[in-house]
Coordinates of C-alpha atoms in Angstrom, one line a residue:
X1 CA 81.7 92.0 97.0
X2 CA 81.2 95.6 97.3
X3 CA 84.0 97.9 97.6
X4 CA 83.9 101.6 98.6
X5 CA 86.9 104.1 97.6
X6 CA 87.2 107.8 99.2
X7 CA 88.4 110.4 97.6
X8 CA 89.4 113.9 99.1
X9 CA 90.7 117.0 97.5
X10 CA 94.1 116.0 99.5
X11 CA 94.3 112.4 98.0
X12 CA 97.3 113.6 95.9
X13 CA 99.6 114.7 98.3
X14 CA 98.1 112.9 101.6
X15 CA 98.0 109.3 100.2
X16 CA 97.8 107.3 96.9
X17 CA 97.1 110.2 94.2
X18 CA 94.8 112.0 92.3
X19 CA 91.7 111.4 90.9
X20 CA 92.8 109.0 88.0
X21 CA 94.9 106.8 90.1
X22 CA 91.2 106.5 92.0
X23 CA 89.6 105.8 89.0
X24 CA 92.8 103.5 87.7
X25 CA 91.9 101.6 91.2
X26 CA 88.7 101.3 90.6
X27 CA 88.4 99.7 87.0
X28 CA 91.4 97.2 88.4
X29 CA 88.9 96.6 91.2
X30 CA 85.9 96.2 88.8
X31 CA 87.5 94.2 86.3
X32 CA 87.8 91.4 89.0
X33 CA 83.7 91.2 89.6
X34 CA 83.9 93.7 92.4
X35 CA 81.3 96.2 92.4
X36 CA 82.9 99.6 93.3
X37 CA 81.9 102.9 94.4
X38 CA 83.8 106.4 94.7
X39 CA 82.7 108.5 97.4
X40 CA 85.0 112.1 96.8
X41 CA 84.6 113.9 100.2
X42 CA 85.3 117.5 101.2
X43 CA 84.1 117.8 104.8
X44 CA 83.2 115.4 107.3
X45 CA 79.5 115.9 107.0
X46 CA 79.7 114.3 104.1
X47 CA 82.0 111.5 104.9
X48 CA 79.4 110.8 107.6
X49 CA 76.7 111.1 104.9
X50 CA 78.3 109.2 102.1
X51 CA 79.0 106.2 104.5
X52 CA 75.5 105.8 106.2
X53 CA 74.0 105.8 102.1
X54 CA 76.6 103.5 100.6
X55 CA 76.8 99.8 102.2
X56 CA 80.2 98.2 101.9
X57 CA 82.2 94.9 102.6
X58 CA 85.3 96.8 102.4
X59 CA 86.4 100.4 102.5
X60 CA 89.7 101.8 101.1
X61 CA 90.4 105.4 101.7
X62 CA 93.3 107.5 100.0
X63 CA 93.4 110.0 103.0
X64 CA 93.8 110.8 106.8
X65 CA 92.4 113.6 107.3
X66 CA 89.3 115.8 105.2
X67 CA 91.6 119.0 104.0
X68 CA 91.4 121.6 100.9
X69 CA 95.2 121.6 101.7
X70 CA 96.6 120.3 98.5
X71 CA 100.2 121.3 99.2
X72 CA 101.1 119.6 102.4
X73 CA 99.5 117.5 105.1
X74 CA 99.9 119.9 108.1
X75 CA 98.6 117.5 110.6
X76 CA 96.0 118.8 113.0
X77 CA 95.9 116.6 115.7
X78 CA 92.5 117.4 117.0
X79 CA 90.7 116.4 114.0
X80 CA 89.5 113.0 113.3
X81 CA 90.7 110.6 110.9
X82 CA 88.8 108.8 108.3
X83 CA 89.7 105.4 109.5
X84 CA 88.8 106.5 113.1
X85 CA 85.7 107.1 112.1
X86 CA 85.5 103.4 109.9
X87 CA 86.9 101.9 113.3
X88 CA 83.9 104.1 115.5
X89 CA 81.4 102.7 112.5
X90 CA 82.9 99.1 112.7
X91 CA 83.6 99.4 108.9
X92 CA 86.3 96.8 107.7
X93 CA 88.8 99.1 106.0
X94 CA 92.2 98.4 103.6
X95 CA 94.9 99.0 105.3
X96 CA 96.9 100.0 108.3
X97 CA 94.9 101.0 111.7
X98 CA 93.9 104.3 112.8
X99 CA 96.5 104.2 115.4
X100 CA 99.6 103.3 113.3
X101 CA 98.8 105.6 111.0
X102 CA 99.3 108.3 113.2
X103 CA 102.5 107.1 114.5
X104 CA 104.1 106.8 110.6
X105 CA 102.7 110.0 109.8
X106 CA 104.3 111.5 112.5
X107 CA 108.6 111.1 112.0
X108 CA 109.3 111.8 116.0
X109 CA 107.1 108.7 117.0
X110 CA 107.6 106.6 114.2
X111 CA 111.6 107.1 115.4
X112 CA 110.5 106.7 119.0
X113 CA 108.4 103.0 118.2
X114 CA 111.2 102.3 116.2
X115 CA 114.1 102.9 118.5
X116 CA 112.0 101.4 121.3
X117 CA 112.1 98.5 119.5
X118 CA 115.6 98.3 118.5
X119 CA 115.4 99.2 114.9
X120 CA 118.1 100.9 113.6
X121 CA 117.2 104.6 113.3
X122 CA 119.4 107.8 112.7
X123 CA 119.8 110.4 115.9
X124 CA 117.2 113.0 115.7
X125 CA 116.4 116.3 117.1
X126 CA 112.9 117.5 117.4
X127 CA 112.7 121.6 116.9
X128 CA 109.4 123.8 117.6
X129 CA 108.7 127.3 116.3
X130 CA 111.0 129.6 118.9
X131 CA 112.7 126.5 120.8
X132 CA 117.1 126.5 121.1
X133 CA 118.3 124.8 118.1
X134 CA 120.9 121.5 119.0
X135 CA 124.0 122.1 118.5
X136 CA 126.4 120.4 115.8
X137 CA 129.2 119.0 114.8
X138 CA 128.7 117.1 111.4
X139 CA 125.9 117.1 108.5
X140 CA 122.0 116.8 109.7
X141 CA 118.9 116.4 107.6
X142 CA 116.5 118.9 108.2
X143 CA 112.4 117.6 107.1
X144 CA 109.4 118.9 108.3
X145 CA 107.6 116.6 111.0
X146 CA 104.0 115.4 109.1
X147 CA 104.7 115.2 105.9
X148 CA 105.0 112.6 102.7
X149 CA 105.5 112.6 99.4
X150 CA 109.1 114.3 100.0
X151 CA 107.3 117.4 101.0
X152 CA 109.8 119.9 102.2
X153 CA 112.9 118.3 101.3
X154 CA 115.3 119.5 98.4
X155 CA 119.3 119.9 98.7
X156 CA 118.9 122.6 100.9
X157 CA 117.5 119.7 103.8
X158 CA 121.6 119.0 104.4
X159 CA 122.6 121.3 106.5
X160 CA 126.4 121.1 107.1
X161 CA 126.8 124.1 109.4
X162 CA 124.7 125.4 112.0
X163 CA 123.9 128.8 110.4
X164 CA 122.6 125.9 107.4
X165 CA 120.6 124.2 109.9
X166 CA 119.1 127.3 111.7
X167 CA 118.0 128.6 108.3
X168 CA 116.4 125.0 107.1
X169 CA 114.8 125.3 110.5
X170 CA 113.4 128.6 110.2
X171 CA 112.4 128.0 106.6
X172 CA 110.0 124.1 108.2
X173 CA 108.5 126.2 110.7
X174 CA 107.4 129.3 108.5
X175 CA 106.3 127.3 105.0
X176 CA 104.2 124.3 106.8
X177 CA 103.6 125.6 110.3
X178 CA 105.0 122.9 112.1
X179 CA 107.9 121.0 114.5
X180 CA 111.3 120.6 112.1
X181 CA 113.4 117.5 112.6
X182 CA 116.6 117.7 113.0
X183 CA 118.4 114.4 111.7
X184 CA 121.7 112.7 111.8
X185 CA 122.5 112.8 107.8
X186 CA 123.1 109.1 106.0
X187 CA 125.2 109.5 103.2
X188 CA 124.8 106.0 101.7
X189 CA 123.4 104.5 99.2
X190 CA 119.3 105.1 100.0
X191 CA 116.6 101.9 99.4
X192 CA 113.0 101.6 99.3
X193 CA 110.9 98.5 101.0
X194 CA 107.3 98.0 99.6
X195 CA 105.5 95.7 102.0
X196 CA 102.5 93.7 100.4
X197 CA 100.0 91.9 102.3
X198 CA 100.5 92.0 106.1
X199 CA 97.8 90.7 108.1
X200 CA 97.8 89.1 111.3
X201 CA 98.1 85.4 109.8
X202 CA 99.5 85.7 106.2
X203 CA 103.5 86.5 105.6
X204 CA 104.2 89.8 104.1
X205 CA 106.1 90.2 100.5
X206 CA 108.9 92.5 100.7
X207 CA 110.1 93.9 97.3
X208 CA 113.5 95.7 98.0
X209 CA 115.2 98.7 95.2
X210 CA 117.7 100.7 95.3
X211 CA 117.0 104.6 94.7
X212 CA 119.5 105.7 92.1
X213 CA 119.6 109.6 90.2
X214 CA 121.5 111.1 87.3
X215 CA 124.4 113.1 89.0
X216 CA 122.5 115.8 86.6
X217 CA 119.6 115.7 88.8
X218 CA 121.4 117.4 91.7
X219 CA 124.3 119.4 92.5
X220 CA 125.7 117.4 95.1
X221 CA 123.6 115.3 97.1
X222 CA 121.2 112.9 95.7
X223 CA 117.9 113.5 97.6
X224 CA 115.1 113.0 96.7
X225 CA 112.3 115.3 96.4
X226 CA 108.9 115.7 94.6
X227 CA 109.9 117.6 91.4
X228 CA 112.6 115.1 90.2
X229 CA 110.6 111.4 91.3
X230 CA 109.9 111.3 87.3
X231 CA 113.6 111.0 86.9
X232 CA 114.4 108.6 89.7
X233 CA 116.0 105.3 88.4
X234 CA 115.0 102.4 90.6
X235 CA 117.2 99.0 90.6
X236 CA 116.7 95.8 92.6
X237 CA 119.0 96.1 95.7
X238 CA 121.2 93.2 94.9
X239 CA 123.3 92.3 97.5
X240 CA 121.7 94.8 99.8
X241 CA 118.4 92.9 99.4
X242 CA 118.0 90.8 102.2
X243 CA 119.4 93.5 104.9
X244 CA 116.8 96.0 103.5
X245 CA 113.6 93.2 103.7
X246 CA 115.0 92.6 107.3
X247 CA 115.5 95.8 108.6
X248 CA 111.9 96.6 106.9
X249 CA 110.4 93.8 108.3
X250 CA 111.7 94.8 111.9
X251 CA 110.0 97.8 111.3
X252 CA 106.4 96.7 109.8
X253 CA 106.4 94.5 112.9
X254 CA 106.8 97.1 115.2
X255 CA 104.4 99.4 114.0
X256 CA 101.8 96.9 113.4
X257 CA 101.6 97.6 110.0
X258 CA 99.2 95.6 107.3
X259 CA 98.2 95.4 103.7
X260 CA 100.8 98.1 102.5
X261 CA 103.3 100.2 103.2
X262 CA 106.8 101.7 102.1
X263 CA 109.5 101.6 104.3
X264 CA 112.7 104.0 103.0
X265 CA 116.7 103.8 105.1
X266 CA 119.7 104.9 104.2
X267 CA 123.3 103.5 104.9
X268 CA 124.8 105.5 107.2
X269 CA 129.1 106.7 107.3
X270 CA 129.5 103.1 108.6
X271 CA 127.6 101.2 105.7
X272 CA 124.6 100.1 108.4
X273 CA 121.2 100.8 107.0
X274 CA 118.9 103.1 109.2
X275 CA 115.1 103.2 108.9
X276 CA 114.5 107.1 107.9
X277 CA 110.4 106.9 107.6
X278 CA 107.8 104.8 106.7
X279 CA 104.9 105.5 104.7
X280 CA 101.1 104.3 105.7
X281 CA 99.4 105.1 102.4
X282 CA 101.8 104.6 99.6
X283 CA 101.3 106.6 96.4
X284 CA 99.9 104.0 93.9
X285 CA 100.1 106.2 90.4
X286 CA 102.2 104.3 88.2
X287 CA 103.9 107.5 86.9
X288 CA 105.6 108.3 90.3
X289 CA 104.9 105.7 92.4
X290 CA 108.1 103.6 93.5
X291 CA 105.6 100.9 95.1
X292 CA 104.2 100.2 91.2
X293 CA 108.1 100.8 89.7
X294 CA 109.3 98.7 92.6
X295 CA 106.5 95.8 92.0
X296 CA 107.3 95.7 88.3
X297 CA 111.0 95.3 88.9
X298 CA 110.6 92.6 90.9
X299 CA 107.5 91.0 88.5
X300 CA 109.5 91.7 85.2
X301 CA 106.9 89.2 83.2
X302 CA 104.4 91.4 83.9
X303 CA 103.6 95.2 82.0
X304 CA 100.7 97.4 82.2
X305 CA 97.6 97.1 83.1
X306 CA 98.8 93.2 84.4
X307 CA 101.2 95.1 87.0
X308 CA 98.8 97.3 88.0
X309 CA 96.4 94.9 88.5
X310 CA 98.8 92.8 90.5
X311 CA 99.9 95.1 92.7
X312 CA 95.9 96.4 93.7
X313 CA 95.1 92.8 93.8
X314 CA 97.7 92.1 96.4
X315 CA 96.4 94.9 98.7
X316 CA 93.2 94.5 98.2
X317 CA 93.4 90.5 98.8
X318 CA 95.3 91.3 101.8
X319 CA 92.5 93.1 103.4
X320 CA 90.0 90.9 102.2
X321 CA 91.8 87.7 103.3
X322 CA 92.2 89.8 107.0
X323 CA 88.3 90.3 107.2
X324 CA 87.3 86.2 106.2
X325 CA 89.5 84.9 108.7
X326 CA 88.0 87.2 111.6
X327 CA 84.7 86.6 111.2
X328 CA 85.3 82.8 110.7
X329 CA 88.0 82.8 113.8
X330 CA 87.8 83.3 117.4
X331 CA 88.5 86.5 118.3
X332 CA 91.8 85.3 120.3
X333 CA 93.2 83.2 116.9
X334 CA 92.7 86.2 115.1
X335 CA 94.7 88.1 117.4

């Protein structure tokens, strides 16, 4: 079994992390019998390149796009994707399909799928450079349109007037160059879904937490954003549990999702959990990654490298098991 991993200068902030959480995959991966390769990329020359010289059962790539942006995703729409072009090369990949990818990188349609399909989402307002802003009457979030890894976001994202929400506005459109969302603010407690293993036969795992930070960690809302995920306290989400693995599971489902993703909601005024976003390529670092902190809470027997290890088998396997039962099945039981 050969397995190829792609790298790109934007693997940090695009998808699963840096360098050494490649490498961290890849001896996981190895230590199982697998024979691996790292392919880093930096333009699609060489993504083209790398793939026609390295042969592959299986492909697992850690970006969308090729990008020296290392800051932000900033989504060009008129670039190809990585997985389009494994889908154009019939490459069997890990993970979700070119198309749903698009749609959870991209808030406004992943709310659109969503809604269309009667998950619960919040009300939201989409905003471009020089268009009227919405007007008012109670809180909004305010989060650029592209973007993971809680780029963008910090206690300044509440906007509770509308001078605040011009001004978050303004400040989406100048520092990442794109459409600002304008959001109905949930001030409940906020929970994070980590979906395992979706393919189009197998049940998905759905490992619920509660995201919890020390009142010192903000002034007076607890959001969360990428300086402060060191210091976020995750807990299993008790008697929330089985509304959060629902209301995630309505949303995998209708945004054909597979192998892994994260789904985050918060409660809204009225104690009813909304889906906020969902991410297609969790981060998998084990310093910051709730997927790992969220696996390991709900594996307590398990500590490093065995959770690790369990959590990269489980996505991996999910793939794998996807790819078998294709080639074995007709093409309208596999459907």
């Amino acid at each position: 079994m050969n397995i190829l991993l792609i790298n790109g200068q934007a693997s940090e902030v695009q998808g699963w992390g840096d360098a050494t959480t490649t490498e961290r995959i890849r001896k996981s991966l190895e230590a199982t019998g697998r024979t691996v390769k790292v392919l880093d990329v930096s333009t699609m020359n060489e993504l083209q390149r790398g793939l026609d010289e390295h042969s592959s059962d299986l492909v697992w790539s850690s970006i969308y796009q090729i990008s020296c942006n290392t800051q932000y995703i900033g989504l060009k729409l008129d670039v190809p994707w990585v997985q389009d072009v494994l889908e154009q090369r019939c490459r069997p990949y890990v993970g979700s399909t070119a198309p749903a990818l698009k749609v959870m990188l991209d808030k406004a349609e992943t709310r659109r799928t969503l809604a269309n399909a009667g998950v619960a989402v919040p009300m939201q307002f989409k905003v471009e450079p020089g268009e009227e802003l919405p007007q008012v009457s109670s809180a909004v979030f305010v989060k650029p349109r592209y973007e993971s890894q809680s780029a963008g976001i910090s206690e300044e994202s509440i906007a509770e007037s509308q001078h605040a929400m011009g001004e978050r506005v303004r400040y989406i459109h100048k520092n990442f160059q794109q459409c600002a969302l304008v959001e109905e603010f949930l001030p409940g407690a906020e929970l994070t879904v980590s979906m395992l293993g979706k393919n189009f036969s197998r049940a998905a795992r759905y490992e619920a937490a509660i995201n919890l930070l020390d009142p010192t960690e903000y002034e007076k809302h607890p959001v969360i954003m990428t300086d402060i995920k060191t210091g976020l306290k995750l807990e299993l989400a008790g008697t929330l549990a089985a509304r959060a693995e629902a209301l995630a599971e309505e949303a995998v489902e209708a945004l054909g999702c597979r192998d892994h993703v994260r789904v985050d909601m918060r409660e809204d005024r009225h104690g009813a959990l909304k889906v906020m976003e969902v991410n297609g390529i969790p981060s998998l670092n084990p310093g910051v990654s709730r997927s790992y902190s969220i696996h390991h809470l709900h594996n307590p027997t398990l500590r490093e490298p065995e959770c690790f290890d369990s959590l990269i088998g489980a996505i991996i396997d999910s793939a794998l098991y996807r790819g078998v039962l294709q080639e074995a099945a007709p093409l309208s039981a596999a459907m």
